[in-house]
Coordinates of C-alpha atoms and ligand atoms in Angstrom, one line a residue:
M362 CA -120.0 182.4 -135.4
T363 CA -117.9 183.4 -138.4
S364 CA -115.9 181.8 -141.6
N365 CA -113.3 184.7 -141.2
L366 CA -110.2 182.9 -139.3
E367 CA -108.7 186.1 -138.1
L368 CA -111.4 187.6 -136.6
A369 CA -112.3 183.9 -135.2
T370 CA -108.8 183.5 -133.5
W371 CA -109.5 187.1 -132.1
V372 CA -113.0 186.5 -130.6
E373 CA -111.2 183.3 -128.7
Q374 CA -108.6 184.9 -127.8
M375 CA -110.6 188.4 -126.1
A376 CA -112.7 185.2 -124.4
S377 CA -109.9 183.4 -123.2
L378 CA -108.8 186.3 -121.8
M379 CA -111.7 188.4 -120.0
Q380 CA -113.4 184.8 -119.4
P381 CA -117.1 185.7 -119.5
E382 CA -119.4 183.7 -119.1
A383 CA -121.0 183.5 -122.4
V384 CA -120.5 184.8 -126.1
H385 CA -122.9 186.4 -128.2
W386 CA -122.2 187.6 -131.8
C387 CA -125.1 190.1 -132.4
D388 CA -127.4 189.8 -135.4
G389 CA -129.2 193.1 -135.1
S390 CA -132.1 192.0 -135.6
E391 CA -135.2 192.8 -133.6
A392 CA -135.6 189.7 -131.7
E393 CA -132.5 189.9 -130.0
N394 CA -133.2 194.0 -129.3
Q395 CA -136.4 193.4 -127.8
T396 CA -134.2 190.8 -125.4
L397 CA -131.5 192.7 -124.2
V398 CA -134.4 194.8 -123.8
E399 CA -135.5 193.0 -121.7
T400 CA -132.5 191.5 -119.6
M401 CA -131.8 195.7 -118.5
L402 CA -135.4 196.1 -117.4
K403 CA -134.8 193.1 -114.9
D404 CA -132.0 194.9 -114.0
G405 CA -133.0 198.5 -113.6
S406 CA -130.1 199.6 -116.5
L407 CA -133.1 200.9 -118.6
L408 CA -136.4 202.4 -117.4
K409 CA -139.3 201.6 -119.5
L410 CA -141.3 205.8 -120.9
N411 CA -144.1 205.6 -121.2
P412 CA -145.6 203.9 -124.6
E413 CA -148.8 206.2 -124.6
T414 CA -146.5 209.2 -125.9
H415 CA -143.2 207.5 -125.8
L416 CA -143.5 203.7 -127.8
N417 CA -140.6 201.3 -127.2
C418 CA -138.0 204.2 -125.5
Y419 CA -136.1 204.0 -122.5
L420 CA -134.4 206.4 -119.8
H421 CA -130.8 205.1 -118.8
R422 CA -128.9 206.4 -116.2
S423 CA -125.5 206.0 -116.3
D424 CA -122.7 206.2 -113.3
P425 CA -122.9 209.7 -111.8
S426 CA -118.8 209.5 -112.7
D427 CA -119.5 209.0 -116.4
V428 CA -121.2 211.2 -118.2
A429 CA -119.1 212.7 -120.7
R430 CA -115.8 211.9 -123.0
V431 CA -112.6 211.7 -121.2
E432 CA -109.9 213.3 -123.1
H433 CA -107.1 213.5 -120.0
L434 CA -107.7 209.7 -120.2
T435 CA -108.0 209.2 -124.2
F436 CA -104.9 208.0 -126.0
V437 CA -103.1 207.4 -129.6
C438 CA -100.4 204.5 -128.8
T439 CA -98.0 204.9 -132.1
R440 CA -94.8 203.9 -131.8
N441 CA -93.3 207.1 -132.5
Q442 CA -94.5 209.9 -130.3
E443 CA -94.1 212.8 -132.5
D444 CA -97.1 211.5 -134.9
A445 CA -99.1 210.9 -132.3
G446 CA -98.7 214.9 -132.1
P447 CA -98.9 217.6 -129.1
N448 CA -102.9 217.6 -129.9
N449 CA -103.0 214.0 -128.0
N450 CA -101.5 212.1 -124.9
W451 CA -99.7 209.5 -126.1
M452 CA -99.2 206.0 -124.5
A453 CA -96.0 203.4 -126.3
P454 CA -97.9 200.8 -127.2
E455 CA -96.4 197.5 -125.3
E456 CA -97.0 199.5 -122.3
A457 CA -100.2 200.8 -123.2
H458 CA -101.3 197.1 -124.3
R459 CA -100.3 195.9 -120.9
K460 CA -101.4 198.0 -118.9
M461 CA -104.9 197.5 -120.9
D462 CA -104.3 193.7 -120.5
A463 CA -104.3 193.8 -117.3
L464 CA -107.2 195.8 -116.8
Y465 CA -109.2 193.3 -119.2
A466 CA -108.0 190.0 -117.4
G467 CA -111.0 188.3 -116.1
C468 CA -113.0 191.1 -116.4
M469 CA -116.2 189.8 -118.3
R470 CA -116.5 186.9 -115.7
G471 CA -120.4 186.3 -115.4
R472 CA -120.9 188.4 -117.6
V473 CA -121.8 187.9 -121.4
M474 CA -119.5 189.5 -124.0
Y475 CA -120.7 190.3 -127.2
V476 CA -119.6 190.6 -130.4
I477 CA -121.1 193.1 -132.3
P478 CA -120.0 192.9 -136.5
Y479 CA -120.6 196.6 -137.4
L480 CA -120.7 199.1 -141.0
M481 CA -119.4 202.3 -140.7
G482 CA -121.7 204.0 -143.6
P483 CA -124.5 202.6 -146.5
Y484 CA -124.3 199.2 -147.6
D485 CA -122.8 198.3 -150.7
S486 CA -120.9 201.9 -150.1
P487 CA -117.3 201.8 -151.5
Y488 CA -116.3 204.4 -149.0
S489 CA -118.1 202.3 -145.7
R490 CA -115.8 200.3 -143.3
A491 CA -116.2 197.4 -140.7
G492 CA -115.4 197.2 -137.3
V493 CA -115.7 194.3 -134.7
E494 CA -116.6 195.6 -131.5
I495 CA -116.4 193.3 -128.0
T496 CA -118.6 194.0 -125.0
D497 CA -119.9 192.7 -121.9
S498 CA -122.6 195.7 -122.1
P499 CA -125.9 195.7 -123.9
Y500 CA -126.7 199.0 -123.4
V501 CA -123.8 199.1 -125.9
V502 CA -125.1 196.8 -128.1
A503 CA -128.5 198.4 -128.2
N504 CA -126.6 201.9 -128.7
M505 CA -124.7 200.6 -131.5
R506 CA -127.7 199.3 -133.3
I507 CA -129.3 202.5 -133.6
M508 CA -126.1 204.9 -134.4
A509 CA -123.9 201.7 -137.0
R510 CA -125.1 199.6 -139.2
I511 CA -124.5 195.9 -136.9
G512 CA -125.3 192.3 -137.3
T513 CA -125.4 189.6 -140.4
R514 CA -125.3 192.1 -143.5
A515 CA -122.2 193.6 -141.0
L516 CA -120.4 190.1 -140.8
R517 CA -120.8 189.1 -144.5
H518 CA -119.2 192.5 -145.9
I519 CA -115.9 191.4 -143.0
E520 CA -116.2 187.6 -144.8
S521 CA -115.6 188.9 -147.8
G522 CA -112.0 189.8 -147.0
N523 CA -113.0 193.2 -146.2
S524 CA -110.5 194.5 -143.4
F525 CA -111.9 195.5 -140.3
V526 CA -110.8 197.8 -137.3
R527 CA -111.0 195.4 -133.9
G528 CA -112.4 197.3 -130.9
L529 CA -112.3 195.9 -127.0
H530 CA -114.7 197.4 -124.7
S531 CA -115.1 196.6 -121.0
V532 CA -117.4 199.1 -118.6
G533 CA -115.2 196.9 -116.2
E534 CA -116.7 198.6 -112.2
L535 CA -116.8 201.8 -114.1
D536 CA -113.9 203.4 -111.7
P537 CA -112.6 206.9 -112.5
E538 CA -109.9 205.7 -111.6
R539 CA -109.4 202.4 -113.8
R540 CA -110.6 204.2 -117.6
F541 CA -108.7 204.3 -120.2
I542 CA -109.8 205.2 -123.7
M543 CA -106.8 203.4 -125.4
H544 CA -106.3 204.0 -129.9
F545 CA -103.3 201.5 -131.7
P546 CA -104.0 203.7 -135.2
E547 CA -101.2 201.6 -136.8
E548 CA -103.3 197.8 -135.7
L549 CA -106.1 199.6 -136.5
L550 CA -107.5 198.3 -132.6
I551 CA -109.1 200.2 -130.4
K552 CA -109.1 199.7 -126.0
S553 CA -112.1 201.0 -124.1
F554 CA -111.6 200.2 -120.0
G555 CA -113.9 202.0 -117.4
S556 CA -116.8 203.9 -119.3
G557 CA -120.3 202.9 -120.8
Y558 CA -120.3 206.6 -122.0
G559 CA -120.7 207.6 -125.5
G560 CA -118.0 208.5 -127.2
N561 CA -116.1 206.1 -124.5
A562 CA -118.5 202.8 -125.3
L563 CA -119.5 203.1 -128.8
L564 CA -116.8 202.5 -130.4
G565 CA -117.8 202.4 -133.8
K566 CA -118.2 206.4 -133.2
K567 CA -115.5 209.2 -132.0
C568 CA -113.1 205.9 -131.7
H569 CA -113.2 204.5 -134.8
A570 CA -115.3 206.6 -137.4
L571 CA -112.9 209.7 -136.4
R572 CA -109.7 208.6 -134.4
I573 CA -108.5 205.6 -136.6
A574 CA -109.6 206.5 -139.8
S575 CA -108.7 209.9 -139.6
W576 CA -105.2 207.7 -139.5
Q577 CA -105.8 205.8 -142.6
A578 CA -108.1 208.8 -144.3
R579 CA -104.4 210.1 -144.7
T580 CA -102.4 207.0 -145.2
E581 CA -105.3 206.8 -148.5
G582 CA -106.3 210.3 -149.5
W583 CA -109.5 211.3 -147.9
L584 CA -110.4 213.0 -145.0
A585 CA -112.3 211.2 -141.6
E586 CA -113.8 214.2 -141.1
H587 CA -116.4 215.9 -137.7
M588 CA -118.9 217.4 -139.6
L589 CA -122.7 217.3 -140.2
I590 CA -123.7 216.9 -143.8
L591 CA -126.7 218.5 -145.2
G592 CA -128.7 219.6 -148.3
L593 CA -130.2 223.2 -149.2
E594 CA -133.0 223.0 -151.7
D595 CA -133.7 226.0 -153.6
P596 CA -137.5 226.7 -154.7
A597 CA -135.8 225.4 -158.5
G598 CA -135.5 222.5 -156.6
N599 CA -131.5 222.5 -156.7
T600 CA -129.7 221.3 -154.0
T601 CA -126.7 222.6 -152.7
Y602 CA -125.0 220.2 -150.1
V603 CA -122.7 221.8 -147.7
A604 CA -120.4 219.9 -144.5
A605 CA -120.2 221.3 -141.3
A606 CA -117.5 221.1 -138.7
F607 CA -118.4 222.4 -135.0
P608 CA -117.3 220.9 -132.2
S609 CA -119.6 218.6 -129.4
A610 CA -122.5 220.1 -128.6
C611 CA -122.2 223.8 -130.3
G612 CA -125.5 222.9 -131.9
K613 CA -124.2 220.4 -135.2
T614 CA -127.7 218.5 -135.1
N615 CA -130.2 221.6 -135.3
L616 CA -127.9 222.8 -138.2
A617 CA -128.7 219.2 -139.9
M618 CA -132.0 219.6 -139.3
L619 CA -133.1 223.1 -139.5
V620 CA -136.1 224.2 -140.5
P621 CA -136.0 227.6 -143.1
P622 CA -137.5 230.9 -141.1
A623 CA -140.7 231.8 -143.2
A624 CA -140.0 234.3 -145.3
F625 CA -137.8 231.4 -146.9
K626 CA -141.0 230.3 -149.4
G627 CA -139.7 226.7 -151.4
W628 CA -136.3 226.5 -149.2
K629 CA -135.8 223.1 -147.8
V630 CA -132.9 221.7 -145.7
W631 CA -132.2 218.5 -146.1
T632 CA -130.5 216.0 -143.2
V633 CA -127.3 214.0 -144.4
G634 CA -125.2 213.1 -141.1
D635 CA -125.1 215.3 -137.6
D636 CA -121.5 214.3 -136.1
I637 CA -119.3 212.6 -139.0
A638 CA -118.5 213.1 -142.4
W639 CA -115.8 210.5 -144.4
L640 CA -114.7 213.1 -147.6
H641 CA -113.5 211.3 -150.1
P642 CA -112.1 213.5 -154.1
G643 CA -114.7 211.7 -156.5
P644 CA -113.8 211.0 -159.5
D645 CA -115.1 213.9 -161.7
G646 CA -113.4 216.4 -159.2
R647 CA -115.5 217.0 -156.8
L648 CA -115.4 216.5 -152.8
Y649 CA -117.8 213.7 -152.1
A650 CA -119.6 212.9 -148.2
I651 CA -120.6 210.5 -147.0
N652 CA -122.0 209.8 -143.3
P653 CA -120.9 206.7 -142.1
E654 CA -123.3 206.8 -138.8
A655 CA -126.9 205.7 -139.2
G656 CA -128.5 207.4 -136.0
F657 CA -128.3 210.9 -133.8
F658 CA -126.7 210.7 -130.5
G659 CA -127.7 214.5 -129.9
V660 CA -127.7 216.9 -126.4
A661 CA -131.3 216.6 -125.3
P662 CA -130.8 220.2 -123.2
G663 CA -132.1 222.7 -125.5
T664 CA -133.8 220.6 -127.8
S665 CA -137.5 221.4 -128.4
M666 CA -140.3 222.4 -131.2
K667 CA -138.8 225.9 -131.0
T668 CA -135.2 225.3 -131.4
N669 CA -135.5 221.5 -134.0
P670 CA -138.4 220.5 -134.5
N671 CA -137.5 217.9 -137.1
C672 CA -135.4 216.1 -133.6
M673 CA -138.7 216.4 -131.8
S674 CA -141.0 214.6 -133.7
T675 CA -138.1 212.4 -134.8
L676 CA -137.8 211.7 -131.1
G677 CA -141.0 209.8 -129.5
R678 CA -140.2 206.6 -130.8
N679 CA -137.4 203.7 -130.4
A680 CA -135.0 206.0 -128.5
I681 CA -132.9 205.7 -125.6
Y682 CA -132.1 208.5 -123.8
T683 CA -129.3 209.3 -121.5
N684 CA -129.8 211.1 -118.1
V685 CA -132.7 212.5 -119.2
A686 CA -134.9 214.6 -116.3
L687 CA -138.4 211.5 -115.8
T688 CA -141.7 213.1 -115.4
P689 CA -143.8 212.0 -113.1
D690 CA -145.4 210.3 -115.8
G691 CA -143.0 208.7 -117.5
K692 CA -141.6 210.9 -120.1
P693 CA -138.9 212.5 -120.6
W694 CA -137.8 216.0 -120.1
W695 CA -135.4 218.5 -120.2
E696 CA -134.0 222.0 -119.2
G697 CA -135.4 224.0 -122.6
I698 CA -138.3 221.4 -123.5
D699 CA -141.8 222.8 -124.6
D700 CA -143.4 221.3 -121.3
P701 CA -143.5 223.6 -118.4
E702 CA -141.1 222.0 -115.6
P703 CA -143.7 219.2 -113.9
E704 CA -144.6 218.6 -110.5
G705 CA -142.8 216.1 -109.2
L706 CA -139.7 215.7 -111.5
T707 CA -136.7 213.1 -110.4
D708 CA -133.2 214.3 -111.8
W709 CA -131.1 211.9 -113.8
Q710 CA -129.5 210.8 -111.1
G711 CA -133.2 209.7 -109.9
R712 CA -133.3 211.9 -107.1
S713 CA -136.3 213.4 -106.4
F714 CA -135.1 217.1 -108.6
D715 CA -133.8 219.7 -105.7
R716 CA -132.9 223.3 -108.1
S717 CA -130.1 223.5 -105.5
Q718 CA -128.8 220.0 -106.7
G719 CA -127.8 220.8 -110.4
P720 CA -130.0 220.7 -113.2
A721 CA -132.7 218.2 -113.5
A722 CA -131.1 216.4 -117.0
H723 CA -127.5 216.2 -117.5
P724 CA -126.1 219.7 -119.7
N725 CA -124.4 216.2 -121.9
S726 CA -128.1 214.2 -121.3
R727 CA -128.2 212.4 -124.6
F728 CA -130.7 210.8 -127.3
T729 CA -130.1 207.6 -129.5
V730 CA -132.2 207.6 -132.6
S731 CA -132.4 206.1 -136.1
A732 CA -131.6 208.6 -138.9
Q733 CA -134.7 207.3 -140.6
Q734 CA -137.2 208.6 -138.3
C735 CA -135.5 212.0 -139.2
P736 CA -138.8 213.9 -141.5
S737 CA -135.8 216.0 -143.2
Y738 CA -133.3 212.7 -143.4
S739 CA -132.2 213.1 -146.7
V740 CA -133.2 210.3 -150.2
E741 CA -129.5 211.2 -151.0
A742 CA -128.4 209.8 -147.3
N743 CA -128.0 206.1 -147.8
S744 CA -126.8 206.9 -151.6
P745 CA -123.1 205.0 -152.1
G746 CA -120.8 207.2 -154.2
G747 CA -122.6 209.7 -151.2
V748 CA -122.9 213.5 -152.2
P749 CA -121.6 215.9 -153.9
I750 CA -119.6 219.2 -151.5
S751 CA -119.9 222.4 -152.2
A752 CA -119.0 224.0 -149.4
I753 CA -117.3 222.9 -145.9
I754 CA -117.6 225.7 -143.1
F755 CA -115.9 225.9 -140.1
G756 CA -117.2 227.2 -136.3
G757 CA -116.7 227.7 -132.7
R758 CA -118.6 229.4 -129.6
R759 CA -117.0 232.5 -129.7
S760 CA -118.4 235.3 -127.8
S761 CA -116.2 238.3 -129.2
V762 CA -113.5 237.9 -131.7
A763 CA -115.5 235.8 -135.1
P764 CA -117.8 237.2 -136.9
L765 CA -120.9 235.8 -137.9
V766 CA -119.4 234.2 -141.4
Y767 CA -116.4 235.0 -143.9
E768 CA -115.7 232.8 -146.6
A769 CA -111.7 231.9 -147.0
L770 CA -110.0 233.8 -150.1
D771 CA -108.9 229.8 -151.3
W772 CA -108.1 226.4 -150.5
A773 CA -105.5 227.3 -148.6
H774 CA -106.7 230.1 -146.8
G775 CA -109.7 227.6 -146.1
V776 CA -107.0 225.1 -144.3
F777 CA -105.5 228.3 -142.5
T778 CA -109.3 228.7 -141.4
G779 CA -110.1 225.7 -139.5
A780 CA -106.7 225.0 -138.5
S781 CA -107.3 228.1 -136.0
V782 CA -111.0 227.8 -135.3
A783 CA -111.3 228.3 -130.9
S784 CA -114.0 227.8 -129.3
E785 CA -115.6 227.4 -125.8
T786 CA -115.5 224.3 -124.1
T787 CA -118.9 222.5 -123.2
A788 CA -120.0 219.8 -121.0
A789 CA -119.7 217.4 -124.2
A790 CA -116.6 216.1 -122.2
V791 CA -115.4 216.1 -118.4
G792 CA -114.6 219.7 -117.9
Q793 CA -114.5 223.2 -116.7
V794 CA -116.8 224.7 -119.8
G795 CA -116.4 227.3 -121.0
Q796 CA -113.0 228.0 -121.4
V797 CA -111.7 229.4 -124.9
R798 CA -109.3 226.8 -126.8
R799 CA -108.3 225.9 -130.4
D800 CA -109.8 223.5 -131.9
P801 CA -109.2 223.0 -135.4
M802 CA -111.5 221.7 -137.7
A803 CA -113.4 220.9 -134.4
M804 CA -111.1 217.6 -134.5
K805 CA -109.0 218.5 -130.9
P806 CA -110.6 215.3 -128.7
F807 CA -110.6 213.3 -132.5
C808 CA -108.0 213.6 -135.2
G809 CA -106.0 210.1 -134.4
Y810 CA -101.9 211.5 -135.4
N811 CA -100.0 215.3 -134.6
F812 CA -102.4 217.6 -136.4
A813 CA -99.3 219.5 -138.1
D814 CA -99.0 216.2 -140.6
Y815 CA -103.3 216.1 -140.4
W816 CA -102.8 220.1 -141.6
A817 CA -100.7 218.9 -144.2
H818 CA -102.4 216.5 -145.6
W819 CA -106.4 218.8 -146.0
N820 CA -103.2 221.2 -147.9
T821 CA -102.9 218.4 -150.4
L822 CA -106.3 217.7 -150.9
G823 CA -107.8 221.1 -152.4
P824 CA -105.1 221.2 -155.4
R825 CA -106.2 217.6 -156.1
L826 CA -109.6 218.8 -156.8
A827 CA -111.1 220.8 -160.3
H828 CA -113.8 221.9 -158.4
P829 CA -113.0 222.4 -154.7
P830 CA -115.6 223.6 -152.2
K831 CA -115.6 226.6 -151.0
V832 CA -114.5 227.1 -147.4
F833 CA -116.5 229.4 -144.5
H834 CA -116.1 230.3 -140.8
V835 CA -119.4 231.1 -139.1
N836 CA -119.9 232.1 -135.4
W837 CA -123.3 231.6 -133.7
F838 CA -122.0 233.0 -130.4
R839 CA -121.5 236.3 -131.0
K840 CA -122.4 238.6 -128.2
D841 CA -122.8 242.4 -127.1
A842 CA -121.0 243.9 -124.4
E843 CA -123.7 242.7 -121.7
G844 CA -123.2 239.2 -122.7
R845 CA -126.5 238.6 -125.0
Y846 CA -125.7 236.7 -128.4
L847 CA -126.6 238.8 -131.4
W848 CA -127.3 236.1 -133.8
P849 CA -130.7 235.0 -132.9
G850 CA -129.5 231.7 -134.3
F851 CA -131.1 228.1 -134.6
G852 CA -134.0 229.1 -137.9
E853 CA -132.3 232.1 -139.0
N854 CA -129.3 230.3 -139.5
M855 CA -130.7 229.3 -142.5
R856 CA -129.8 233.4 -143.3
V857 CA -127.0 232.7 -143.4
L858 CA -127.0 229.0 -145.2
K859 CA -128.3 231.1 -147.8
W860 CA -125.1 234.2 -148.4
I861 CA -123.2 230.9 -148.4
V862 CA -125.0 229.0 -151.4
E863 CA -124.9 232.4 -153.3
R864 CA -121.7 233.0 -152.8
C865 CA -120.7 228.8 -154.2
A866 CA -122.8 230.3 -157.0
G867 CA -120.6 233.4 -157.3
E868 CA -123.5 235.8 -156.6
A869 CA -124.0 237.6 -153.3
A870 CA -122.6 240.7 -151.9
A871 CA -119.1 241.1 -149.8
L872 CA -115.9 243.1 -148.5
R873 CA -112.8 242.0 -149.0
T874 CA -111.0 242.2 -145.4
P875 CA -107.7 239.9 -144.0
I876 CA -109.3 237.8 -142.6
G877 CA -112.1 237.0 -146.2
H878 CA -114.7 237.7 -147.5
V879 CA -117.7 239.0 -145.0
P880 CA -120.9 239.8 -146.6
D881 CA -121.6 243.7 -147.0
L882 CA -124.9 244.5 -145.2
S883 CA -127.1 244.5 -147.8
G884 CA -125.1 240.4 -148.9
L885 CA -128.1 238.5 -146.2
D886 CA -131.5 237.7 -146.9
L887 CA -132.7 239.0 -143.7
A888 CA -136.5 239.1 -145.1
G889 CA -139.2 238.8 -142.3
L890 CA -136.2 239.6 -139.3
D891 CA -136.2 242.3 -137.4
I892 CA -132.8 242.7 -136.8
R893 CA -131.0 246.7 -136.2
R894 CA -128.4 248.3 -138.1
N895 CA -126.2 248.5 -135.8
T896 CA -126.8 244.8 -134.4
L897 CA -125.9 243.7 -138.0
E898 CA -123.0 245.5 -138.1
A899 CA -121.2 244.2 -134.9
L900 CA -122.0 240.5 -135.8
L901 CA -120.2 241.5 -139.0
A902 CA -117.3 243.4 -137.9
V903 CA -113.2 242.4 -138.1
D904 CA -112.1 244.9 -135.9
P905 CA -108.3 245.1 -136.6
T906 CA -106.8 245.8 -133.6
V907 CA -108.9 242.3 -132.1
W908 CA -107.5 239.8 -134.9
H909 CA -104.5 241.4 -134.4
R910 CA -103.7 240.0 -131.2
E911 CA -106.1 236.7 -132.0
M912 CA -103.1 236.2 -135.0
E913 CA -100.7 236.3 -132.1
E914 CA -102.4 233.5 -130.6
I915 CA -102.6 231.6 -133.7
A916 CA -99.4 232.0 -134.2
Q917 CA -98.1 230.6 -131.0
Y918 CA -100.3 227.5 -131.1
F919 CA -98.6 227.1 -134.3
A920 CA -95.4 226.8 -132.9
E921 CA -96.1 223.7 -130.0
F922 CA -95.6 221.8 -133.0
G923 CA -92.5 222.9 -133.9
A924 CA -90.9 222.0 -137.6
R925 CA -93.6 220.8 -138.4
V926 CA -96.2 222.8 -138.9
P927 CA -96.7 223.5 -142.8
E928 CA -95.3 226.5 -144.3
A929 CA -98.7 227.4 -146.2
L930 CA -100.2 227.6 -142.9
L931 CA -97.1 230.0 -142.1
Q932 CA -97.0 232.1 -145.1
Q933 CA -100.7 232.4 -144.3
V934 CA -100.5 234.5 -141.2
E935 CA -98.2 236.4 -142.2
R936 CA -100.3 237.4 -144.4
I937 CA -102.7 238.4 -143.0
R938 CA -101.0 239.8 -140.1
S939 CA -99.3 242.5 -142.5
E940 CA -102.7 243.2 -144.0
L941 CA -104.4 244.0 -140.9
A942 CA -101.1 246.0 -140.0
S943 CA -101.0 248.4 -142.7
Q944 CA -105.0 248.5 -142.0
L945 CA -104.0 250.0 -138.4
A946 CA -101.9 252.2 -140.2
A947 CA -103.7 253.9 -141.7
Ligands
SAT1554 O1 -119.8 211.1 -126.1 S1 -119.4 211.8 -128.1 O2 -118.4 211.4 -128.3 O3 -120.3 210.8 -128.6 C1 -120.7 212.6 -128.7 C2 -119.7 214.1 -128.4 O4 -119.1 214.8 -127.3 O5 -119.6 214.4 -129.9
MN1555 MN1 -120.0 215.1 -132.1

């Protein structure tokens, strides 16, 4: 068990509330994992995949009503409602505790309560943070074992006096009417009930490493962000690190594992993280990033040797697949994978596949796999001090308006650029897909406090850094009038990344527009890419009429946050508006 009295007492209290048949403290060992896997194979919650092609890989089918995050059932419970802000659902802490404790009462009868000590971040990093998740789901334990550093070493970290975030989770009856994901940032506490899925249940991930951590980061002077981290090594061997924020299911995993096009000889891309970055001002005045996670929980559909070869080679062993389809010879299958659709496919719900019932793999089906297996995993990924960030990139999925890439004029404008990100919704959360919504810094579902305070916190960070990162915005998803993508994306995104690296080094040509610096037509390295000049013009266009309307919407959005919105953001709105107005008048 544990020598930490606070932890021991809490686990005892939770056991008496939830009434499990047994309490198991997870040590994170291989033997423990094997026992859990056996249990799940026996009760049918895991299926073994073909060991010849997918050694030690398993398929899990979740309840069909439990396949994505549930933003409408996710709450931030602060004493003062204003602190949660209009960007969060709010409930008073007393009421939320009452509600959750009633659901938890006796909920683990006949089940095992697993206690998972975990560490977010590399061992021995001053930036890493501990947590303990209590759960009745062996699937959650198996996934947490891949996604975080769980077990004895994490427990020792807590026992040596470090604070920890407490997370309570029960799948309950998987009843969508009795499902809540509650956060109590003032108590460093998470209470989740009624879902076994990803971000709702693996509490180290979005609940701790983003919602609770963003709150802690604000009080302690750092940032917890929904960002991938990658290293771009040029042919001379210099590596530039960038962090990039995109909403869920907008290609973070693909970008993090990018393989440069053939014409980019000598360039290499190194993966540090694909979903979450913790950013700290370092002693030399630069911003340093760690990836708090140890694995990837990526979207399966669309992943192939063409779109993400590094990911495909990561996935062949020791992976858990959730809600993908199954071939007759026991292999995972999804829409967009290299192999053609086989005869006799079983869909994600275990039915014989029938196209009229929807796709074979759920659009938000996922793989869970250790980052250590990724061929592009950076040797710096476990570095206790993190990697120095030269550029921060914001992006969304926008079929119009936003150009392929632009660079903010300075930090304050960069914060505005992040705060005004909009993106079309995806299958990663329950709800309508394809609706444009504001998703500041890709944190709409994940910021654990009032966005207005969050933007103010961002504003304070730049001036604290002698060498702040440059800030960029990208949009891989711009379409033409016929609805076709203008940009090929995937590996070709390297061309945009190279421009960003060159801008960080004070090179590469750009045009100053009201929204920032846009590459001029000769600025991007297009060697070996067949792209027409008018396509390129359409990709890079900043239409003042369209942007005038966009600024209108951004101003309206900021107004939702009332007087708490930082003055610096409103000044950016005014500056851009007046520059656009003079362009329109000219
Ligand atoms: O379900 S998760 O939140 O873990 C994945 C995502 O939506 O980014
Ligand atoms: Mn994510």
